[in-house]
mmCIF file of C-alpha atoms and ligand atoms in Angstrom:
data_model
loop_
_atom_site.group_PDB
_atom_site.id
_atom_site.type_symbol
_atom_site.label_atom_id
_atom_site.label_comp_id
_atom_site.label_asym_id
_atom_site.label_seq_id
_atom_site.Cartn_x
_atom_site.Cartn_y
_atom_site.Cartn_z
ATOM 1 C CA MET A 1 10.535 -4.883 8.896
ATOM 2 C CA GLU A 2 10.858 -6.928 11.824
ATOM 3 C CA LEU A 3 9.134 -10.132 13.310
ATOM 4 C CA SER A 4 8.126 -9.861 17.239
ATOM 5 C CA SER A 5 10.471 -9.441 20.056
ATOM 6 C CA LYS A 6 11.034 -9.114 23.597
ATOM 7 C CA VAL A 7 11.008 -5.754 25.004
ATOM 8 C CA ILE A 8 13.267 -4.868 27.623
ATOM 9 C CA GLY A 9 14.466 -1.890 29.766
ATOM 10 C CA SER A 10 17.961 -1.278 30.875
ATOM 11 C CA ILE A 11 20.941 -3.654 30.818
ATOM 12 C CA GLY A 12 23.315 -2.356 32.999
ATOM 13 C CA ARG A 13 27.023 -1.000 32.954
ATOM 14 C CA PHE A 14 29.098 -3.945 32.838
ATOM 15 C CA TRP A 15 27.455 -5.305 29.910
ATOM 16 C CA ARG A 16 28.148 -1.923 27.846
ATOM 17 C CA THR A 17 31.701 -2.219 28.478
ATOM 18 C CA ASN A 18 34.139 -3.446 25.592
ATOM 19 C CA VAL A 19 34.689 -6.627 25.302
ATOM 20 C CA MET A 20 37.322 -8.780 22.643
ATOM 21 C CA ARG A 21 34.938 -11.727 21.943
ATOM 22 C CA PHE A 22 33.485 -10.331 18.830
ATOM 23 C CA GLY A 23 35.941 -7.807 18.213
ATOM 24 C CA VAL A 24 37.013 -4.241 19.140
ATOM 25 C CA TYR A 25 34.267 -1.853 19.497
ATOM 26 C CA GLU A 26 32.136 0.524 21.678
ATOM 27 C CA LYS A 27 28.680 -1.137 22.649
ATOM 28 C CA VAL A 28 26.245 1.583 22.125
ATOM 29 C CA TRP A 29 23.171 2.342 24.235
ATOM 30 C CA PRO A 30 20.360 5.272 22.976
ATOM 31 C CA VAL A 31 20.900 8.786 24.329
ATOM 32 C CA GLU A 32 19.231 11.976 24.100
ATOM 33 C CA THR A 33 17.497 13.096 20.947
ATOM 34 C CA THR A 34 15.925 16.079 19.354
ATOM 35 C CA PRO A 35 12.454 16.456 18.590
ATOM 36 C CA SER A 36 10.998 15.014 15.364
ATOM 37 C CA ARG A 37 11.326 17.137 12.597
ATOM 38 C CA ILE A 38 8.554 19.211 10.732
ATOM 39 C CA VAL A 39 7.569 18.533 6.817
ATOM 40 C CA PRO A 40 6.228 21.349 5.073
ATOM 41 C CA GLU A 41 2.292 21.024 4.283
ATOM 42 C CA HIS A 42 2.845 21.121 0.456
ATOM 43 C CA ILE A 43 4.396 17.626 0.679
ATOM 44 C CA GLU A 44 2.157 14.746 -0.162
ATOM 45 C CA ARG A 45 2.270 12.202 3.345
ATOM 46 C CA PRO A 46 1.836 8.589 3.069
ATOM 47 C CA ASP A 47 -1.941 6.978 4.258
ATOM 48 C CA TYR A 48 -0.161 5.762 7.501
ATOM 49 C CA VAL A 49 0.582 9.651 8.320
ATOM 50 C CA ALA A 50 -2.241 11.154 7.190
ATOM 51 C CA LYS A 51 -4.746 8.646 8.810
ATOM 52 C CA THR A 52 -7.414 10.712 6.793
ATOM 53 C CA GLN A 53 -6.981 7.619 4.009
ATOM 54 C CA LYS A 54 -7.315 4.049 4.940
ATOM 55 C CA LEU A 55 -4.463 1.843 4.431
ATOM 56 C CA ILE A 56 -4.053 -0.099 1.320
ATOM 57 C CA ILE A 57 -2.091 -3.091 0.980
ATOM 58 C CA PRO A 58 -2.532 -5.674 -1.346
ATOM 59 C CA LYS A 59 -3.276 -9.284 0.107
ATOM 60 C CA LYS A 60 -0.671 -11.171 -2.270
ATOM 61 C CA PRO A 61 2.436 -9.805 -4.075
ATOM 62 C CA GLU A 62 1.653 -7.051 -6.461
ATOM 63 C CA ILE A 63 2.739 -7.227 -10.220
ATOM 64 C CA LYS A 64 3.220 -3.184 -11.169
ATOM 65 C CA ASP A 65 1.958 -1.672 -14.065
ATOM 66 C CA VAL A 66 4.071 0.637 -16.245
ATOM 67 C CA ASN A 67 2.904 3.535 -14.225
ATOM 68 C CA GLN A 68 3.446 1.779 -10.823
ATOM 69 C CA LEU A 69 6.756 0.963 -12.193
ATOM 70 C CA ARG A 70 7.490 4.337 -13.209
ATOM 71 C CA GLY A 71 6.432 5.715 -9.558
ATOM 72 C CA MET A 72 8.924 2.677 -8.023
ATOM 73 C CA ARG A 73 11.967 3.816 -10.306
ATOM 74 C CA ARG A 74 11.676 7.291 -9.154
ATOM 75 C CA SER A 75 11.219 6.973 -5.071
ATOM 76 C CA CYS A 76 14.119 4.020 -5.456
ATOM 77 C CA LYS A 77 16.486 6.187 -7.330
ATOM 78 C CA LEU A 78 15.781 9.241 -4.818
ATOM 79 C CA ALA A 79 16.352 6.815 -1.708
ATOM 80 C CA ALA A 80 19.769 5.651 -3.325
ATOM 81 C CA ASN A 81 20.792 9.583 -4.141
ATOM 82 C CA ILE A 82 20.145 10.507 -0.589
ATOM 83 C CA LEU A 83 21.962 7.407 1.056
ATOM 84 C CA ALA A 84 25.023 8.369 -1.317
ATOM 85 C CA GLN A 85 24.758 11.831 -0.052
ATOM 86 C CA VAL A 86 24.960 10.257 3.516
ATOM 87 C CA GLU A 87 28.012 8.400 3.032
ATOM 88 C CA ASN A 88 30.016 11.819 2.367
ATOM 89 C CA LEU A 89 28.664 13.006 6.170
ATOM 90 C CA VAL A 90 29.577 9.870 7.815
ATOM 91 C CA LYS A 91 32.673 10.534 10.148
ATOM 92 C CA PRO A 92 33.842 10.570 13.978
ATOM 93 C CA GLY A 93 31.975 13.345 15.676
ATOM 94 C CA VAL A 94 29.189 13.362 13.309
ATOM 95 C CA THR A 95 26.025 12.533 15.549
ATOM 96 C CA THR A 96 22.994 10.166 14.274
ATOM 97 C CA ASP A 97 20.977 13.132 14.388
ATOM 98 C CA ASP A 98 23.022 15.320 11.964
ATOM 99 C CA ILE A 99 22.506 12.122 9.563
ATOM 100 C CA ASP A 100 18.713 12.561 10.453
ATOM 101 C CA GLU A 101 18.586 15.946 9.579
ATOM 102 C CA LEU A 102 20.521 15.599 6.294
ATOM 103 C CA VAL A 103 18.029 12.902 5.262
ATOM 104 C CA HIS A 104 14.852 14.978 6.351
ATOM 105 C CA ASN A 105 16.060 17.818 4.376
ATOM 106 C CA LEU A 106 17.200 16.172 1.016
ATOM 107 C CA SER A 107 13.869 14.261 1.162
ATOM 108 C CA ILE A 108 11.882 17.685 1.634
ATOM 109 C CA GLU A 109 13.997 19.067 -1.083
ATOM 110 C CA ALA A 110 13.153 16.686 -3.720
ATOM 111 C CA GLY A 111 9.445 16.761 -2.840
ATOM 112 C CA ALA A 112 9.349 13.609 -0.738
ATOM 113 C CA TYR A 113 8.398 12.528 2.778
ATOM 114 C CA PRO A 114 10.787 10.530 4.747
ATOM 115 C CA SER A 115 8.769 7.389 5.219
ATOM 116 C CA PRO A 116 10.025 6.344 8.753
ATOM 117 C CA LEU A 117 8.889 9.453 10.603
ATOM 118 C CA HIS A 118 5.625 8.605 12.380
ATOM 119 C CA TYR A 119 5.475 5.065 10.718
ATOM 120 C CA LYS A 120 3.855 3.074 13.573
ATOM 121 C CA GLY A 121 4.987 5.828 15.956
ATOM 122 C CA PHE A 122 9.095 5.930 15.052
ATOM 123 C CA PRO A 123 10.074 9.726 15.811
ATOM 124 C CA LYS A 124 12.669 10.341 13.033
ATOM 125 C CA SER A 125 13.303 10.649 9.336
ATOM 126 C CA VAL A 126 15.641 7.470 9.285
ATOM 127 C CA CYS A 127 16.942 4.672 10.939
ATOM 128 C CA THR A 128 20.552 4.769 12.172
ATOM 129 C CA SER A 129 22.012 1.599 13.729
ATOM 130 C CA VAL A 130 25.335 1.585 15.395
ATOM 131 C CA ASN A 131 27.411 -1.289 16.480
ATOM 132 C CA ASN A 132 25.373 -3.725 18.397
ATOM 133 C CA VAL A 133 22.092 -2.201 17.364
ATOM 134 C CA ALA A 134 20.826 -4.403 14.768
ATOM 135 C CA VAL A 135 18.028 -2.477 13.378
ATOM 136 C CA HIS A 136 15.720 0.421 13.828
ATOM 137 C CA GLY A 137 17.945 2.730 15.671
ATOM 138 C CA ILE A 138 16.211 6.017 16.734
ATOM 139 C CA PRO A 139 18.578 8.895 15.636
ATOM 140 C CA ASP A 140 20.339 10.422 18.699
ATOM 141 C CA LEU A 141 23.058 13.221 19.960
ATOM 142 C CA ARG A 142 25.940 10.405 20.235
ATOM 143 C CA PRO A 143 28.743 11.148 18.041
ATOM 144 C CA LEU A 144 30.001 8.848 16.062
ATOM 145 C CA GLU A 145 33.409 7.322 16.926
ATOM 146 C CA ASN A 146 36.505 6.075 15.345
ATOM 147 C CA GLY A 147 35.804 2.046 14.537
ATOM 148 C CA ASP A 148 32.202 2.467 14.840
ATOM 149 C CA ILE A 149 29.879 0.853 12.120
ATOM 150 C CA ILE A 150 26.569 2.224 11.290
ATOM 151 C CA ASN A 151 23.732 1.208 9.032
ATOM 152 C CA VAL A 152 21.563 4.078 7.731
ATOM 153 C CA ASP A 153 18.289 2.792 6.398
ATOM 154 C CA ILE A 154 16.563 5.593 4.133
ATOM 155 C CA THR A 155 12.806 5.085 2.756
ATOM 156 C CA VAL A 156 11.158 7.695 0.866
ATOM 157 C CA PHE A 157 7.588 8.401 -0.062
ATOM 158 C CA PHE A 158 7.947 10.420 -3.283
ATOM 159 C CA LYS A 159 4.837 10.949 -6.347
ATOM 160 C CA GLY A 160 2.906 8.025 -4.002
ATOM 161 C CA PHE A 161 5.764 5.442 -4.056
ATOM 162 C CA HIS A 162 7.946 4.004 -1.376
ATOM 163 C CA GLY A 163 11.602 3.271 -1.879
ATOM 164 C CA ASP A 164 13.865 1.664 0.378
ATOM 165 C CA CYS A 165 17.364 0.977 1.352
ATOM 166 C CA SER A 166 20.295 0.746 3.734
ATOM 167 C CA LYS A 167 24.130 0.422 3.493
ATOM 168 C CA THR A 168 26.573 -0.320 6.750
ATOM 169 C CA PHE A 169 29.210 2.613 6.730
ATOM 170 C CA LEU A 170 32.578 2.314 8.316
ATOM 171 C CA VAL A 171 33.684 5.060 10.608
ATOM 172 C CA GLY A 172 37.414 5.565 10.534
ATOM 173 C CA ASP A 173 39.492 2.831 11.429
ATOM 174 C CA VAL A 174 37.429 -0.632 11.681
ATOM 175 C CA ASP A 175 38.800 -3.600 13.475
ATOM 176 C CA ASP A 176 39.091 -6.787 10.870
ATOM 177 C CA LYS A 177 36.382 -8.483 12.578
ATOM 178 C CA GLY A 178 33.988 -5.410 11.247
ATOM 179 C CA LEU A 179 34.770 -5.191 7.708
ATOM 180 C CA GLN A 180 34.482 -9.309 7.448
ATOM 181 C CA LEU A 181 30.875 -8.519 9.089
ATOM 182 C CA VAL A 182 29.939 -5.693 6.549
ATOM 183 C CA GLY A 183 31.787 -7.312 3.417
ATOM 184 C CA VAL A 184 30.101 -10.343 4.169
ATOM 185 C CA THR A 185 26.751 -9.079 4.567
ATOM 186 C CA GLU A 186 26.782 -7.013 1.269
ATOM 187 C CA GLU A 187 28.113 -9.964 -0.477
ATOM 188 C CA SER A 188 25.026 -12.015 0.836
ATOM 189 C CA LEU A 189 22.918 -9.470 -0.284
ATOM 190 C CA GLU A 190 24.252 -9.280 -3.970
ATOM 191 C CA ILE A 191 24.145 -13.230 -4.034
ATOM 192 C CA ALA A 192 20.667 -13.022 -3.461
ATOM 193 C CA ILE A 193 19.820 -10.538 -6.016
ATOM 194 C CA LYS A 194 21.698 -12.674 -8.785
ATOM 195 C CA ALA A 195 19.252 -15.293 -7.582
ATOM 196 C CA CYS A 196 16.402 -14.013 -8.115
ATOM 197 C CA GLY A 197 14.028 -14.233 -11.772
ATOM 198 C CA PRO A 198 10.704 -15.475 -12.615
ATOM 199 C CA ASP A 199 9.582 -18.670 -11.314
ATOM 200 C CA VAL A 200 12.443 -18.734 -8.401
ATOM 201 C CA PRO A 201 10.600 -19.763 -5.011
ATOM 202 C CA PHE A 202 11.321 -16.679 -2.842
ATOM 203 C CA TYR A 203 12.717 -19.091 -0.027
ATOM 204 C CA GLU A 204 15.911 -19.145 -2.459
ATOM 205 C CA ILE A 205 16.850 -16.034 -1.093
ATOM 206 C CA GLY A 206 16.872 -17.124 2.340
ATOM 207 C CA ALA A 207 19.042 -20.194 1.175
ATOM 208 C CA HIS A 208 21.373 -18.429 -0.549
ATOM 209 C CA ILE A 209 21.956 -15.664 2.167
ATOM 210 C CA SER A 210 22.303 -18.193 4.966
ATOM 211 C CA ARG A 211 24.674 -20.385 3.118
ATOM 212 C CA HIS A 212 26.862 -17.403 2.322
ATOM 213 C CA ALA A 213 26.900 -16.327 6.049
ATOM 214 C CA LYS A 214 27.382 -20.019 7.341
ATOM 215 C CA ARG A 215 30.274 -20.419 5.090
ATOM 216 C CA ASN A 216 31.701 -17.089 6.395
ATOM 217 C CA ARG A 217 30.962 -18.190 10.422
ATOM 218 C CA LEU A 218 28.265 -15.385 10.631
ATOM 219 C CA THR A 219 24.537 -15.277 11.726
ATOM 220 C CA VAL A 220 21.583 -14.341 9.936
ATOM 221 C CA LEU A 221 19.182 -12.520 12.291
ATOM 222 C CA PRO A 222 16.213 -14.026 11.852
ATOM 223 C CA ALA A 223 13.899 -11.553 13.229
ATOM 224 C CA PHE A 224 14.227 -9.120 10.417
ATOM 225 C CA ILE A 225 12.717 -9.618 6.872
ATOM 226 C CA GLY A 226 12.430 -7.982 3.191
ATOM 227 C CA HIS A 227 8.959 -7.000 2.306
ATOM 228 C CA GLY A 228 6.940 -5.932 -0.721
ATOM 229 C CA ILE A 229 7.003 -2.266 -1.248
ATOM 230 C CA GLY A 230 4.778 0.145 -3.713
ATOM 231 C CA GLN A 231 2.373 2.320 -2.924
ATOM 232 C CA TYR A 232 2.614 0.849 0.677
ATOM 233 C CA PHE A 233 5.788 0.858 2.486
ATOM 234 C CA HIS A 234 5.384 -3.118 3.404
ATOM 235 C CA GLY A 235 3.435 -5.702 2.293
ATOM 236 C CA PRO A 236 3.613 -8.762 0.669
ATOM 237 C CA PRO A 237 5.444 -10.964 -0.035
ATOM 238 C CA GLU A 238 7.593 -11.394 3.236
ATOM 239 C CA ILE A 239 11.150 -12.114 2.371
ATOM 240 C CA TYR A 240 12.992 -14.713 4.702
ATOM 241 C CA HIS A 241 17.141 -14.258 4.861
ATOM 242 C CA PHE A 242 17.263 -17.407 6.526
ATOM 243 C CA TYR A 243 16.127 -20.934 5.033
ATOM 244 C CA ASP A 244 13.772 -23.731 6.995
ATOM 245 C CA ARG A 245 13.352 -22.323 10.315
ATOM 246 C CA TYR A 246 10.970 -21.318 12.454
ATOM 247 C CA THR A 247 7.135 -20.283 10.935
ATOM 248 C CA PRO A 248 6.355 -20.076 8.325
ATOM 249 C CA HIS A 249 8.979 -22.944 7.435
ATOM 250 C CA ARG A 250 9.063 -21.832 3.706
ATOM 251 C CA TYR A 251 7.406 -18.768 2.526
ATOM 252 C CA PRO A 252 5.131 -20.135 -0.528
ATOM 253 C CA GLY A 253 5.215 -18.847 -4.043
ATOM 254 C CA LEU A 254 7.324 -17.940 -6.880
ATOM 255 C CA MET A 255 8.570 -14.615 -8.345
ATOM 256 C CA GLN A 256 7.119 -13.181 -11.018
ATOM 257 C CA PRO A 257 8.209 -9.944 -13.607
ATOM 258 C CA GLY A 258 6.866 -6.833 -12.127
ATOM 259 C CA MET A 259 7.363 -7.804 -8.795
ATOM 260 C CA THR A 260 8.935 -5.074 -6.041
ATOM 261 C CA PHE A 261 10.064 -5.975 -2.995
ATOM 262 C CA THR A 262 13.432 -5.539 -0.810
ATOM 263 C CA ILE A 263 16.054 -7.696 0.339
ATOM 264 C CA GLU A 264 17.963 -6.468 3.723
ATOM 265 C CA PRO A 265 19.851 -9.171 5.464
ATOM 266 C CA VAL A 266 21.234 -8.622 8.795
ATOM 267 C CA LEU A 267 24.199 -10.544 10.144
ATOM 268 C CA SER A 268 26.386 -10.912 13.114
ATOM 269 C CA HIS A 269 29.179 -12.631 14.660
ATOM 270 C CA GLY A 270 27.080 -13.646 17.788
ATOM 271 C CA GLY A 271 23.630 -15.669 18.374
ATOM 272 C CA GLU A 272 20.209 -15.004 16.697
ATOM 273 C CA LEU A 273 18.432 -13.386 19.353
ATOM 274 C CA THR A 274 17.500 -9.689 19.344
ATOM 275 C CA LEU A 275 15.866 -7.731 22.099
ATOM 276 C CA VAL A 276 13.870 -4.731 21.403
ATOM 277 C CA LEU A 277 14.025 -1.676 23.882
ATOM 278 C CA GLU A 278 11.855 0.208 25.802
ATOM 279 C CA ASP A 279 11.550 2.773 23.130
ATOM 280 C CA GLY A 280 9.718 0.335 21.295
ATOM 281 C CA TRP A 281 11.815 0.238 18.288
ATOM 282 C CA THR A 282 15.833 0.048 19.035
ATOM 283 C CA ALA A 283 16.634 -3.517 18.180
ATOM 284 C CA ILE A 284 19.877 -4.626 19.812
ATOM 285 C CA THR A 285 21.719 -8.435 19.639
ATOM 286 C CA GLU A 286 21.240 -10.032 22.796
ATOM 287 C CA ASP A 287 25.147 -10.978 23.281
ATOM 288 C CA GLY A 288 26.335 -7.151 22.422
ATOM 289 C CA SER A 289 27.817 -8.709 19.151
ATOM 290 C CA ARG A 290 27.986 -6.138 16.165
ATOM 291 C CA ALA A 291 25.349 -6.386 13.267
ATOM 292 C CA ALA A 292 25.428 -5.353 9.727
ATOM 293 C CA GLN A 293 22.694 -4.930 7.238
ATOM 294 C CA ALA A 294 22.617 -4.149 3.437
ATOM 295 C CA GLU A 295 19.203 -3.478 1.591
ATOM 296 C CA HIS A 296 18.270 -2.906 -1.767
ATOM 297 C CA THR A 297 14.727 -2.734 -3.368
ATOM 298 C CA ILE A 298 14.459 -4.631 -6.443
ATOM 299 C CA LEU A 299 12.208 -5.106 -9.351
ATOM 300 C CA VAL A 300 12.042 -9.135 -10.491
ATOM 301 C CA THR A 301 12.590 -8.924 -14.893
ATOM 302 C CA GLU A 302 11.972 -10.975 -17.681
ATOM 303 C CA ASN A 303 15.179 -12.545 -17.263
ATOM 304 C CA GLY A 304 16.521 -11.806 -13.566
ATOM 305 C CA ALA A 305 16.289 -8.880 -11.082
ATOM 306 C CA GLU A 306 16.894 -5.126 -11.465
ATOM 307 C CA ILE A 307 18.346 -2.902 -8.385
ATOM 308 C CA LEU A 308 16.002 -0.248 -8.522
ATOM 309 C CA THR A 309 17.875 1.441 -5.693
ATOM 310 C CA LYS A 310 21.311 1.896 -7.275
HETATM 311 N N1 MF3 B 401 13.251 0.640 6.625
HETATM 312 C C1 MF3 B 401 12.795 -0.111 7.464
HETATM 313 C C2 MF3 B 401 12.644 -1.659 6.466
HETATM 314 O O1 MF3 B 401 13.743 -1.840 5.598
HETATM 315 C C3 MF3 B 401 11.667 0.279 7.921
HETATM 316 C C4 MF3 B 401 11.830 1.161 9.258
HETATM 317 S S1 MF3 B 401 10.009 1.487 9.887
HETATM 318 C C5 MF3 B 401 10.912 2.754 10.744
HETATM 319 O O2 MF3 B 401 11.990 -1.965 5.883
HETATM 320 F F1 MF3 B 401 9.635 3.104 11.525
HETATM 321 F F2 MF3 B 401 11.433 2.185 11.563
HETATM 322 F F3 MF3 B 401 11.186 3.445 10.074
HETATM 323 CO CO1 CO B 402 14.759 0.008 5.055
HETATM 324 CO CO1 CO B 403 12.766 -2.609 3.877
#
């Protein structure tokens, strides 16, 4: 999920060439894609697609009951399962649209709706963000190249509940800077999850993540935040991955057992600024540096937190 960002058109050829400052990689820009995929009638749609129902999003962080937790476990397990299968497909020559096709078909085969499809106008069934694309990349016909890093962000709506997770994959031989970026991003998510538990302030998540980024000379991209999740895709609480910057300076409140939310830090080598392209979705780093993201949906328990998208 993201905070507001400046929308831009094209940036010119020079900017797209490979540079050494942030490592060795190709800067990507969206190319042509295929039409949105179709979901069979018998698959239940989330409220934002059906549009007949009105959106139900709680006003404050929700504490799930036993039934809701059963629903969350099911949808999160499915999302994690599909992400694991995508990992086997990721290699040079495969397009991000091929990934979209796989995620779409696996969701439907399981009886689930791919949550991104037609969410606030998003045209595809999964987000695929390559190299300098920070988040919300729209799958297209660009083949993956040796040396790319690609985040695949999967959300499914299954039996009334959303499950959301993402991972940044390595395509072939990635340079050392890229490996470090992806590794530290994953570690920062792990550290944040370990810090969660009853009566822990939500802002502790951002404190841990930004500390880990800083000591590894990486930057947390502040525009992208985690979110409560359940029968709704995005709801309270907002999960900041940075600490004491911008507004609100510190998200108020304490974690309680039964809450489910995502943690999804995005880290880069460069500055904090990101831009959204004219497609309304693709978020790129302003300086062209690569960004990596990792995401889990977690459940706060009596003695810590459980990863539901494992
Ligand atoms: N899965 C993303 C998240 O982690 C949201 C994607 S919204 C979409 O919050 F429309 F781009 F799919
Ligand atoms: Co996600
Ligand atoms: Co999310």
